[in-house]
PDB file of C-alpha atoms and ligand atoms in Angstrom:
ATOM      1  CA  UNK A   1     102.049  -2.644 -39.684  1.00 52.00           C
ATOM      2  CA  UNK A   2      99.813   0.553 -39.981  1.00 56.00           C
ATOM      3  CA  UNK A   3     100.578   3.628 -37.739  1.00 64.00           C
ATOM      4  CA  UNK A   4      97.288   3.229 -35.912  1.00 67.00           C
ATOM      5  CA  UNK A   5      97.456  -0.655 -34.911  1.00 67.00           C
ATOM      6  CA  UNK A   6     100.682  -0.029 -33.889  1.00 88.00           C
ATOM      7  CA  UNK A   7      99.388   2.565 -31.076  1.00 90.00           C
ATOM      8  CA  UNK A   8      96.516   0.715 -30.343  1.00 90.00           C
ATOM      9  CA  UNK A   9      99.209  -2.612 -29.604  1.00 93.00           C
ATOM     10  CA  UNK A  10     101.510  -0.231 -27.411  1.00 94.00           C
ATOM     11  CA  UNK A  11      98.305   1.140 -25.600  1.00 94.00           C
ATOM     12  CA  UNK A  12      97.598  -2.735 -24.774  1.00 95.00           C
ATOM     13  CA  UNK A  13     100.837  -3.248 -23.839  1.00 96.00           C
ATOM     14  CA  UNK A  14     100.939  -0.298 -21.108  1.00 96.00           C
ATOM     15  CA  UNK A  15      97.426  -1.544 -20.218  1.00 97.00           C
ATOM     16  CA  UNK A  16      98.979  -5.261 -19.714  1.00 98.00           C
ATOM     17  CA  UNK A  17     101.510  -3.969 -17.622  1.00 97.00           C
ATOM     18  CA  UNK A  18      99.522  -2.075 -15.208  1.00 98.00           C
ATOM     19  CA  UNK A  19      96.893  -5.171 -14.860  1.00 98.00           C
ATOM     20  CA  UNK A  20      99.519  -7.576 -14.561  1.00 98.00           C
ATOM     21  CA  UNK A  21     101.032  -5.491 -11.083  1.00 98.00           C
ATOM     22  CA  UNK A  22      97.840  -5.559  -9.769  1.00 98.00           C
ATOM     23  CA  UNK A  23      97.012  -9.309 -10.737  1.00 98.00           C
ATOM     24  CA  UNK A  24     100.279 -10.498  -9.185  1.00 98.00           C
ATOM     25  CA  UNK A  25      99.596  -8.212  -5.726  1.00 98.00           C
ATOM     26  CA  UNK A  26      96.200  -9.847  -5.702  1.00 98.00           C
ATOM     27  CA  UNK A  27      97.406 -13.286  -5.769  1.00 98.00           C
ATOM     28  CA  UNK A  28     100.604 -12.597  -3.356  1.00 98.00           C
ATOM     29  CA  UNK A  29      97.530 -11.529  -0.821  1.00 98.00           C
ATOM     30  CA  UNK A  30      95.118 -14.295  -1.612  1.00 98.00           C
ATOM     31  CA  UNK A  31      98.214 -16.667  -1.691  1.00 98.00           C
ATOM     32  CA  UNK A  32      98.969 -15.084   1.924  1.00 97.00           C
ATOM     33  CA  UNK A  33      95.424 -15.763   3.473  1.00 97.00           C
ATOM     34  CA  UNK A  34      95.413 -19.399   2.120  1.00 97.00           C
ATOM     35  CA  UNK A  35      98.844 -19.935   3.672  1.00 97.00           C
ATOM     36  CA  UNK A  36     100.585 -20.290   0.676  1.00 96.00           C
ATOM     37  CA  UNK A  37     103.801 -18.662  -0.471  1.00 95.00           C
ATOM     38  CA  UNK A  38     103.424 -16.272  -3.701  1.00 94.00           C
ATOM     39  CA  UNK A  39     105.664 -18.513  -5.469  1.00 96.00           C
ATOM     40  CA  UNK A  40     103.116 -21.526  -4.640  1.00 97.00           C
ATOM     41  CA  UNK A  41     100.166 -20.102  -7.012  1.00 98.00           C
ATOM     42  CA  UNK A  42     101.191 -20.000 -10.453  1.00 98.00           C
ATOM     43  CA  UNK A  43      99.725 -17.530 -12.915  1.00 98.00           C
ATOM     44  CA  UNK A  44      98.739 -18.867 -16.197  1.00 98.00           C
ATOM     45  CA  UNK A  45      97.682 -16.010 -18.697  1.00 98.00           C
ATOM     46  CA  UNK A  46      94.726 -17.061 -20.816  1.00 98.00           C
ATOM     47  CA  UNK A  47      95.774 -15.601 -24.350  1.00 98.00           C
ATOM     48  CA  UNK A  48      92.729 -16.363 -26.541  1.00 97.00           C
ATOM     49  CA  UNK A  49      91.879 -13.589 -29.253  1.00 96.00           C
ATOM     50  CA  UNK A  50      95.089 -11.873 -27.592  1.00 97.00           C
ATOM     51  CA  UNK A  51      97.865 -10.603 -30.629  1.00 96.00           C
ATOM     52  CA  UNK A  52     101.124 -12.409 -30.061  1.00 97.00           C
ATOM     53  CA  UNK A  53     102.737  -8.862 -29.981  1.00 96.00           C
ATOM     54  CA  UNK A  54     100.982  -8.144 -26.812  1.00 97.00           C
ATOM     55  CA  UNK A  55     101.577 -11.974 -25.539  1.00 98.00           C
ATOM     56  CA  UNK A  56     105.300 -11.503 -26.163  1.00 97.00           C
ATOM     57  CA  UNK A  57     105.065  -7.804 -24.285  1.00 97.00           C
ATOM     58  CA  UNK A  58     103.505 -10.090 -21.316  1.00 98.00           C
ATOM     59  CA  UNK A  59     106.380 -12.647 -21.328  1.00 98.00           C
ATOM     60  CA  UNK A  60     109.531  -9.903 -21.607  1.00 97.00           C
ATOM     61  CA  UNK A  61     107.199  -8.732 -18.596  1.00 97.00           C
ATOM     62  CA  UNK A  62     107.714 -12.364 -16.591  1.00 98.00           C
ATOM     63  CA  UNK A  63     104.490 -14.285 -17.720  1.00 98.00           C
ATOM     64  CA  UNK A  64     105.907 -17.714 -17.607  1.00 98.00           C
ATOM     65  CA  UNK A  65     102.746 -19.779 -18.637  1.00 98.00           C
ATOM     66  CA  UNK A  66     100.301 -19.324 -21.312  1.00 98.00           C
ATOM     67  CA  UNK A  67      97.238 -21.065 -22.050  1.00 98.00           C
ATOM     68  CA  UNK A  68      95.352 -21.375 -25.451  1.00 98.00           C
ATOM     69  CA  UNK A  69      91.667 -22.617 -26.059  1.00 97.00           C
ATOM     70  CA  UNK A  70      91.826 -23.572 -29.471  1.00 97.00           C
ATOM     71  CA  UNK A  71      94.251 -25.763 -31.181  1.00 98.00           C
ATOM     72  CA  UNK A  72      94.098 -24.129 -34.559  1.00 98.00           C
ATOM     73  CA  UNK A  73      94.928 -20.504 -32.650  1.00 98.00           C
ATOM     74  CA  UNK A  74      97.578 -21.939 -30.784  1.00 98.00           C
ATOM     75  CA  UNK A  75      99.130 -23.181 -34.084  1.00 98.00           C
ATOM     76  CA  UNK A  76      98.984 -19.726 -35.787  1.00 98.00           C
ATOM     77  CA  UNK A  77     100.592 -17.957 -32.922  1.00 98.00           C
ATOM     78  CA  UNK A  78     103.328 -20.521 -31.806  1.00 98.00           C
ATOM     79  CA  UNK A  79     106.096 -19.717 -34.198  1.00 97.00           C
ATOM     80  CA  UNK A  80     105.956 -15.949 -33.159  1.00 98.00           C
ATOM     81  CA  UNK A  81     105.474 -16.655 -29.584  1.00 98.00           C
ATOM     82  CA  UNK A  82     108.838 -15.985 -27.627  1.00 98.00           C
ATOM     83  CA  UNK A  83     109.927 -18.850 -25.417  1.00 97.00           C
ATOM     84  CA  UNK A  84     107.209 -19.459 -22.637  1.00 98.00           C
ATOM     85  CA  UNK A  85     105.700 -22.374 -21.122  1.00 98.00           C
ATOM     86  CA  UNK A  86     102.559 -23.106 -23.286  1.00 98.00           C
ATOM     87  CA  UNK A  87      99.532 -25.432 -22.243  1.00 98.00           C
ATOM     88  CA  UNK A  88      96.081 -25.971 -23.786  1.00 98.00           C
ATOM     89  CA  UNK A  89      92.828 -25.330 -21.690  1.00 98.00           C
ATOM     90  CA  UNK A  90      90.071 -25.462 -24.163  1.00 97.00           C
ATOM     91  CA  UNK A  91      87.551 -28.389 -24.709  1.00 96.00           C
ATOM     92  CA  UNK A  92      89.793 -30.688 -26.579  1.00 97.00           C
ATOM     93  CA  UNK A  93      88.288 -33.146 -29.595  1.00 97.00           C
ATOM     94  CA  UNK A  94      89.975 -36.312 -30.232  1.00 98.00           C
ATOM     95  CA  UNK A  95      90.941 -35.913 -33.966  1.00 98.00           C
ATOM     96  CA  UNK A  96      92.902 -32.742 -32.720  1.00 98.00           C
ATOM     97  CA  UNK A  97      95.216 -34.526 -30.338  1.00 98.00           C
ATOM     98  CA  UNK A  98      97.949 -35.272 -33.267  1.00 98.00           C
ATOM     99  CA  UNK A  99      98.139 -31.284 -33.684  1.00 98.00           C
ATOM    100  CA  UNK A 100      98.387 -30.361 -30.130  1.00 98.00           C
ATOM    101  CA  UNK A 101     100.567 -32.996 -28.782  1.00 98.00           C
ATOM    102  CA  UNK A 102     104.442 -31.654 -28.426  1.00 98.00           C
ATOM    103  CA  UNK A 103     103.071 -28.336 -28.311  1.00 98.00           C
ATOM    104  CA  UNK A 104     102.380 -28.080 -25.189  1.00 98.00           C
ATOM    105  CA  UNK A 105     103.683 -28.982 -21.821  1.00 98.00           C
ATOM    106  CA  UNK A 106     100.041 -29.771 -20.555  1.00 98.00           C
ATOM    107  CA  UNK A 107      96.646 -30.591 -21.204  1.00 98.00           C
ATOM    108  CA  UNK A 108      94.188 -29.286 -18.742  1.00 98.00           C
ATOM    109  CA  UNK A 109      91.324 -30.117 -20.091  1.00 98.00           C
ATOM    110  CA  UNK A 110      91.191 -33.822 -20.337  1.00 98.00           C
ATOM    111  CA  UNK A 111      87.359 -35.359 -18.977  1.00 98.00           C
ATOM    112  CA  UNK A 112      87.154 -38.835 -20.601  1.00 98.00           C
ATOM    113  CA  UNK A 113      89.102 -42.288 -20.956  1.00 98.00           C
ATOM    114  CA  UNK A 114      88.857 -41.837 -25.125  1.00 98.00           C
ATOM    115  CA  UNK A 115      90.800 -38.404 -24.965  1.00 98.00           C
ATOM    116  CA  UNK A 116      93.191 -39.539 -22.364  1.00 98.00           C
ATOM    117  CA  UNK A 117      93.858 -42.541 -24.089  1.00 98.00           C
ATOM    118  CA  UNK A 118      94.417 -40.610 -27.359  1.00 98.00           C
ATOM    119  CA  UNK A 119      97.054 -38.140 -25.859  1.00 98.00           C
ATOM    120  CA  UNK A 120      98.922 -41.093 -24.445  1.00 98.00           C
ATOM    121  CA  UNK A 121      99.034 -43.003 -27.614  1.00 98.00           C
ATOM    122  CA  UNK A 122      99.951 -40.174 -29.752  1.00 98.00           C
ATOM    123  CA  UNK A 123     102.688 -38.936 -26.908  1.00 98.00           C
ATOM    124  CA  UNK A 124     103.890 -42.396 -26.912  1.00 98.00           C
ATOM    125  CA  UNK A 125     104.526 -42.499 -30.666  1.00 98.00           C
ATOM    126  CA  UNK A 126     106.158 -38.839 -30.521  1.00 98.00           C
ATOM    127  CA  UNK A 127     108.478 -40.352 -27.641  1.00 98.00           C
ATOM    128  CA  UNK A 128     107.306 -37.751 -25.161  1.00 97.00           C
ATOM    129  CA  UNK A 129     105.161 -37.653 -21.741  1.00 96.00           C
ATOM    130  CA  UNK A 130     102.267 -35.336 -21.694  1.00 98.00           C
ATOM    131  CA  UNK A 131     101.242 -33.987 -18.295  1.00 98.00           C
ATOM    132  CA  UNK A 132      97.441 -33.600 -18.009  1.00 98.00           C
ATOM    133  CA  UNK A 133      94.521 -32.600 -15.604  1.00 98.00           C
ATOM    134  CA  UNK A 134      91.120 -33.925 -15.562  1.00 98.00           C
ATOM    135  CA  UNK A 135      88.587 -31.206 -16.077  1.00 98.00           C
ATOM    136  CA  UNK A 136      85.567 -31.673 -13.567  1.00 98.00           C
ATOM    137  CA  UNK A 137      82.311 -30.354 -14.368  1.00 98.00           C
ATOM    138  CA  UNK A 138      81.840 -28.917 -10.535  1.00 97.00           C
ATOM    139  CA  UNK A 139      78.298 -27.781 -11.107  1.00 96.00           C
ATOM    140  CA  UNK A 140      77.395 -30.827 -12.573  1.00 96.00           C
ATOM    141  CA  UNK A 141      75.623 -28.747 -15.751  1.00 96.00           C
ATOM    142  CA  UNK A 142      74.466 -30.170 -18.659  1.00 93.00           C
ATOM    143  CA  UNK A 143      76.474 -29.591 -22.126  1.00 89.00           C
ATOM    144  CA  UNK A 144      79.379 -28.446 -20.156  1.00 93.00           C
ATOM    145  CA  UNK A 145      83.058 -29.949 -20.778  1.00 95.00           C
ATOM    146  CA  UNK A 146      84.286 -32.005 -17.786  1.00 97.00           C
ATOM    147  CA  UNK A 147      83.834 -35.470 -15.801  1.00 98.00           C
ATOM    148  CA  UNK A 148      80.919 -35.358 -13.289  1.00 97.00           C
ATOM    149  CA  UNK A 149      82.581 -35.321  -9.760  1.00 96.00           C
ATOM    150  CA  UNK A 150      81.114 -38.841  -8.744  1.00 96.00           C
ATOM    151  CA  UNK A 151      82.981 -40.321 -12.115  1.00 97.00           C
ATOM    152  CA  UNK A 152      86.298 -38.742 -11.280  1.00 97.00           C
ATOM    153  CA  UNK A 153      87.645 -41.734  -9.237  1.00 96.00           C
ATOM    154  CA  UNK A 154      86.913 -44.455 -11.879  1.00 97.00           C
ATOM    155  CA  UNK A 155      88.224 -42.280 -14.797  1.00 97.00           C
ATOM    156  CA  UNK A 156      91.812 -41.602 -12.463  1.00 97.00           C
ATOM    157  CA  UNK A 157      91.979 -45.663 -12.016  1.00 97.00           C
ATOM    158  CA  UNK A 158      91.264 -46.363 -15.639  1.00 97.00           C
ATOM    159  CA  UNK A 159      93.563 -43.773 -17.113  1.00 97.00           C
ATOM    160  CA  UNK A 160      96.564 -44.126 -14.476  1.00 96.00           C
ATOM    161  CA  UNK A 161      98.097 -46.645 -16.138  1.00 94.00           C
ATOM    162  CA  UNK A 162      98.376 -45.176 -19.444  1.00 97.00           C
ATOM    163  CA  UNK A 163     102.057 -45.214 -20.617  1.00 96.00           C
ATOM    164  CA  UNK A 164     102.703 -41.261 -21.983  1.00 97.00           C
ATOM    165  CA  UNK A 165     100.547 -39.207 -19.661  1.00 98.00           C
ATOM    166  CA  UNK A 166     101.098 -37.981 -16.104  1.00 97.00           C
ATOM    167  CA  UNK A 167      98.001 -36.778 -14.030  1.00 98.00           C
ATOM    168  CA  UNK A 168      99.026 -33.617 -12.458  1.00 98.00           C
ATOM    169  CA  UNK A 169      95.646 -32.574 -11.051  1.00 98.00           C
ATOM    170  CA  UNK A 170      92.178 -31.206 -11.410  1.00 98.00           C
ATOM    171  CA  UNK A 171      90.775 -28.410 -13.342  1.00 98.00           C
ATOM    172  CA  UNK A 172      87.456 -26.472 -13.171  1.00 98.00           C
ATOM    173  CA  UNK A 173      84.793 -24.148 -14.276  1.00 97.00           C
ATOM    174  CA  UNK A 174      82.362 -23.323 -11.739  1.00 97.00           C
ATOM    175  CA  UNK A 175      78.808 -22.461 -13.240  1.00 96.00           C
ATOM    176  CA  UNK A 176      78.537 -18.511 -13.846  1.00 94.00           C
ATOM    177  CA  UNK A 177      77.150 -16.840 -10.951  1.00 93.00           C
ATOM    178  CA  UNK A 178      76.683 -13.467  -9.681  1.00 92.00           C
ATOM    179  CA  UNK A 179      77.203 -14.426  -6.267  1.00 94.00           C
ATOM    180  CA  UNK A 180      80.495 -15.049  -5.514  1.00 94.00           C
ATOM    181  CA  UNK A 181      80.005 -16.969  -2.438  1.00 94.00           C
ATOM    182  CA  UNK A 182      78.090 -19.662  -4.477  1.00 96.00           C
ATOM    183  CA  UNK A 183      81.367 -19.713  -6.799  1.00 97.00           C
ATOM    184  CA  UNK A 184      83.502 -20.146  -3.758  1.00 97.00           C
ATOM    185  CA  UNK A 185      81.259 -23.065  -2.570  1.00 97.00           C
ATOM    186  CA  UNK A 186      82.026 -24.785  -5.854  1.00 98.00           C
ATOM    187  CA  UNK A 187      85.703 -23.804  -5.554  1.00 98.00           C
ATOM    188  CA  UNK A 188      85.657 -25.441  -1.881  1.00 98.00           C
ATOM    189  CA  UNK A 189      84.346 -28.391  -3.333  1.00 98.00           C
ATOM    190  CA  UNK A 190      86.705 -28.834  -5.819  1.00 98.00           C
ATOM    191  CA  UNK A 191      89.594 -28.372  -3.167  1.00 98.00           C
ATOM    192  CA  UNK A 192      87.950 -31.404  -0.933  1.00 98.00           C
ATOM    193  CA  UNK A 193      88.306 -33.808  -3.911  1.00 97.00           C
ATOM    194  CA  UNK A 194      91.811 -33.001  -4.887  1.00 98.00           C
ATOM    195  CA  UNK A 195      92.581 -33.318  -1.102  1.00 97.00           C
ATOM    196  CA  UNK A 196      90.649 -36.452  -1.002  1.00 96.00           C
ATOM    197  CA  UNK A 197      92.409 -37.717  -4.358  1.00 96.00           C
ATOM    198  CA  UNK A 198      95.888 -36.908  -3.363  1.00 96.00           C
ATOM    199  CA  UNK A 199      95.616 -39.163   0.079  1.00 96.00           C
ATOM    200  CA  UNK A 200      94.511 -41.961  -1.715  1.00 94.00           C
ATOM    201  CA  UNK A 201      97.938 -42.116  -3.305  1.00 93.00           C
ATOM    202  CA  UNK A 202      97.074 -43.593  -6.754  1.00 94.00           C
ATOM    203  CA  UNK A 203      99.583 -45.273  -8.722  1.00 91.00           C
ATOM    204  CA  UNK A 204     101.015 -42.861 -11.327  1.00 89.00           C
ATOM    205  CA  UNK A 205      98.296 -39.954 -10.158  1.00 95.00           C
ATOM    206  CA  UNK A 206     100.677 -36.883  -8.905  1.00 94.00           C
ATOM    207  CA  UNK A 207      98.199 -34.708  -8.003  1.00 96.00           C
ATOM    208  CA  UNK A 208     100.202 -31.128  -7.915  1.00 96.00           C
ATOM    209  CA  UNK A 209      98.015 -28.765  -9.461  1.00 98.00           C
ATOM    210  CA  UNK A 210      94.482 -27.472  -8.752  1.00 98.00           C
ATOM    211  CA  UNK A 211      93.661 -25.081 -11.884  1.00 98.00           C
ATOM    212  CA  UNK A 212      90.878 -23.003 -10.776  1.00 98.00           C
ATOM    213  CA  UNK A 213      90.016 -19.489 -10.982  1.00 98.00           C
ATOM    214  CA  UNK A 214      89.499 -16.776 -13.673  1.00 98.00           C
ATOM    215  CA  UNK A 215      89.387 -13.053 -13.544  1.00 97.00           C
ATOM    216  CA  UNK A 216      86.125 -12.726 -11.914  1.00 96.00           C
ATOM    217  CA  UNK A 217      86.996 -15.162  -9.140  1.00 97.00           C
ATOM    218  CA  UNK A 218      90.708 -16.117  -8.774  1.00 98.00           C
ATOM    219  CA  UNK A 219      91.285 -14.636  -5.333  1.00 98.00           C
ATOM    220  CA  UNK A 220      88.227 -16.666  -4.317  1.00 98.00           C
ATOM    221  CA  UNK A 221      89.804 -19.672  -5.876  1.00 98.00           C
ATOM    222  CA  UNK A 222      93.073 -19.401  -4.256  1.00 98.00           C
ATOM    223  CA  UNK A 223      91.503 -18.652  -0.888  1.00 98.00           C
ATOM    224  CA  UNK A 224      89.693 -22.382  -1.357  1.00 98.00           C
ATOM    225  CA  UNK A 225      92.525 -24.132  -2.401  1.00 98.00           C
ATOM    226  CA  UNK A 226      93.817 -23.515  -6.062  1.00 98.00           C
ATOM    227  CA  UNK A 227      97.434 -23.411  -6.938  1.00 98.00           C
ATOM    228  CA  UNK A 228      96.897 -22.538 -10.568  1.00 98.00           C
ATOM    229  CA  UNK A 229      94.710 -19.666 -12.026  1.00 98.00           C
ATOM    230  CA  UNK A 230      93.835 -18.782 -15.660  1.00 98.00           C
ATOM    231  CA  UNK A 231      93.316 -15.425 -15.940  1.00 98.00           C
ATOM    232  CA  UNK A 232      92.776 -13.675 -19.395  1.00 98.00           C
ATOM    233  CA  UNK A 233      90.663 -10.436 -19.524  1.00 97.00           C
ATOM    234  CA  UNK A 234      92.185  -9.138 -16.217  1.00 98.00           C
ATOM    235  CA  UNK A 235      95.279  -8.639 -17.961  1.00 98.00           C
ATOM    236  CA  UNK A 236      94.798  -8.286 -21.421  1.00 97.00           C
ATOM    237  CA  UNK A 237      91.405  -6.300 -21.431  1.00 94.00           C
ATOM    238  CA  UNK A 238      87.970  -7.498 -22.342  1.00 90.00           C
ATOM    239  CA  UNK A 239      88.408 -10.047 -25.519  1.00 86.00           C
ATOM    240  CA  UNK A 240      87.368  -8.749 -29.004  1.00 76.00           C
ATOM    241  CA  UNK A 241      86.240 -11.375 -31.518  1.00 67.00           C
ATOM    242  CA  UNK A 242      86.991 -10.470 -35.024  1.00 57.00           C
TER     243      UNK A 242
HETATM  244  C1  LIG B 301      89.308 -17.952 -21.364  1.00 78.07           C
HETATM  245  C2  LIG B 301      89.399 -18.522 -20.213  1.00 78.07           C
HETATM  246  C3  LIG B 301      90.058 -17.887 -18.958  1.00 78.07           C
HETATM  247  C4  LIG B 301      89.915 -16.715 -18.867  1.00 78.07           C
HETATM  248  O1  LIG B 301      88.977 -16.345 -18.756  1.00 78.07           O
HETATM  249  P1  LIG B 301      89.069 -14.580 -17.770  1.00 78.07           P
HETATM  250  O2  LIG B 301      87.368 -14.519 -17.478  1.00 78.07           O
HETATM  251  O3  LIG B 301      88.983 -13.554 -19.118  1.00 78.07           O
HETATM  252  O4  LIG B 301      89.830 -14.692 -17.094  1.00 78.07           O
HETATM  253  C5  LIG B 301      90.179 -19.416 -18.102  1.00 78.07           C
HETATM  254  N1  LIG B 301      90.015 -20.533 -18.407  1.00 78.07           N
HETATM  255  C6  LIG B 301      89.281 -20.746 -19.698  1.00 78.07           C
HETATM  256  C7  LIG B 301      89.388 -22.271 -19.609  1.00 78.07           C
HETATM  257  C8  LIG B 301      89.074 -19.936 -20.644  1.00 78.07           C
HETATM  258  O5  LIG B 301      88.703 -20.583 -21.614  1.00 78.07           O
END
């Protein structure tokens, strides 16, 4: 490693240490306002584009869960990553499922019967279970991943019986908005779906995770009921795409 790169990495690690304190404090405060304990909200670090050295430093600081968006990037990092819980949070194509299953504990971005079927089939072949969240397109945006809210229940009933997946909850990314109150309304809608579905006690549907909130809005997400937040740039700084 060149001297320059090593200095740069060191700087990024120092920044991460400071940022992590702030994010943890914000999570603790928001959890309190939501009537939860800090420990009831899971921080997942979104690590796309972040060098493995910086991720490993974060793991050393106590980051226990990381999320990657692209199968290829995850696989390129995986051998060098320190032990931690790995999850998949990006859009997943059916033809990449085989490479992914077994490498992550949870796939947060399942939005179709076809994808759930493939994950179950391949998990079964590999002799394991894969936890999944259903991604909901809460803003009903065209060209965006996620199932439409009105189709959510049918999807759950359809896939609940698949043998090698466990449905653990819901995930959402609300529409980009300058107006935090608008974002908060989407979070509250999601929370309502989450509570409603949990109340239905569908066989094999566990519903213990509501994954929503990113750097710009994780506080509001927790206040609205999220118990898993996916934070990237507020921890690692702005992403640099090479
Ligand atoms: C990148 C990413 C995040 C984190 O985004 P930040 O705004 O950098 O916190 C969260 N969730 C998903 C699905 C992502 O792709």
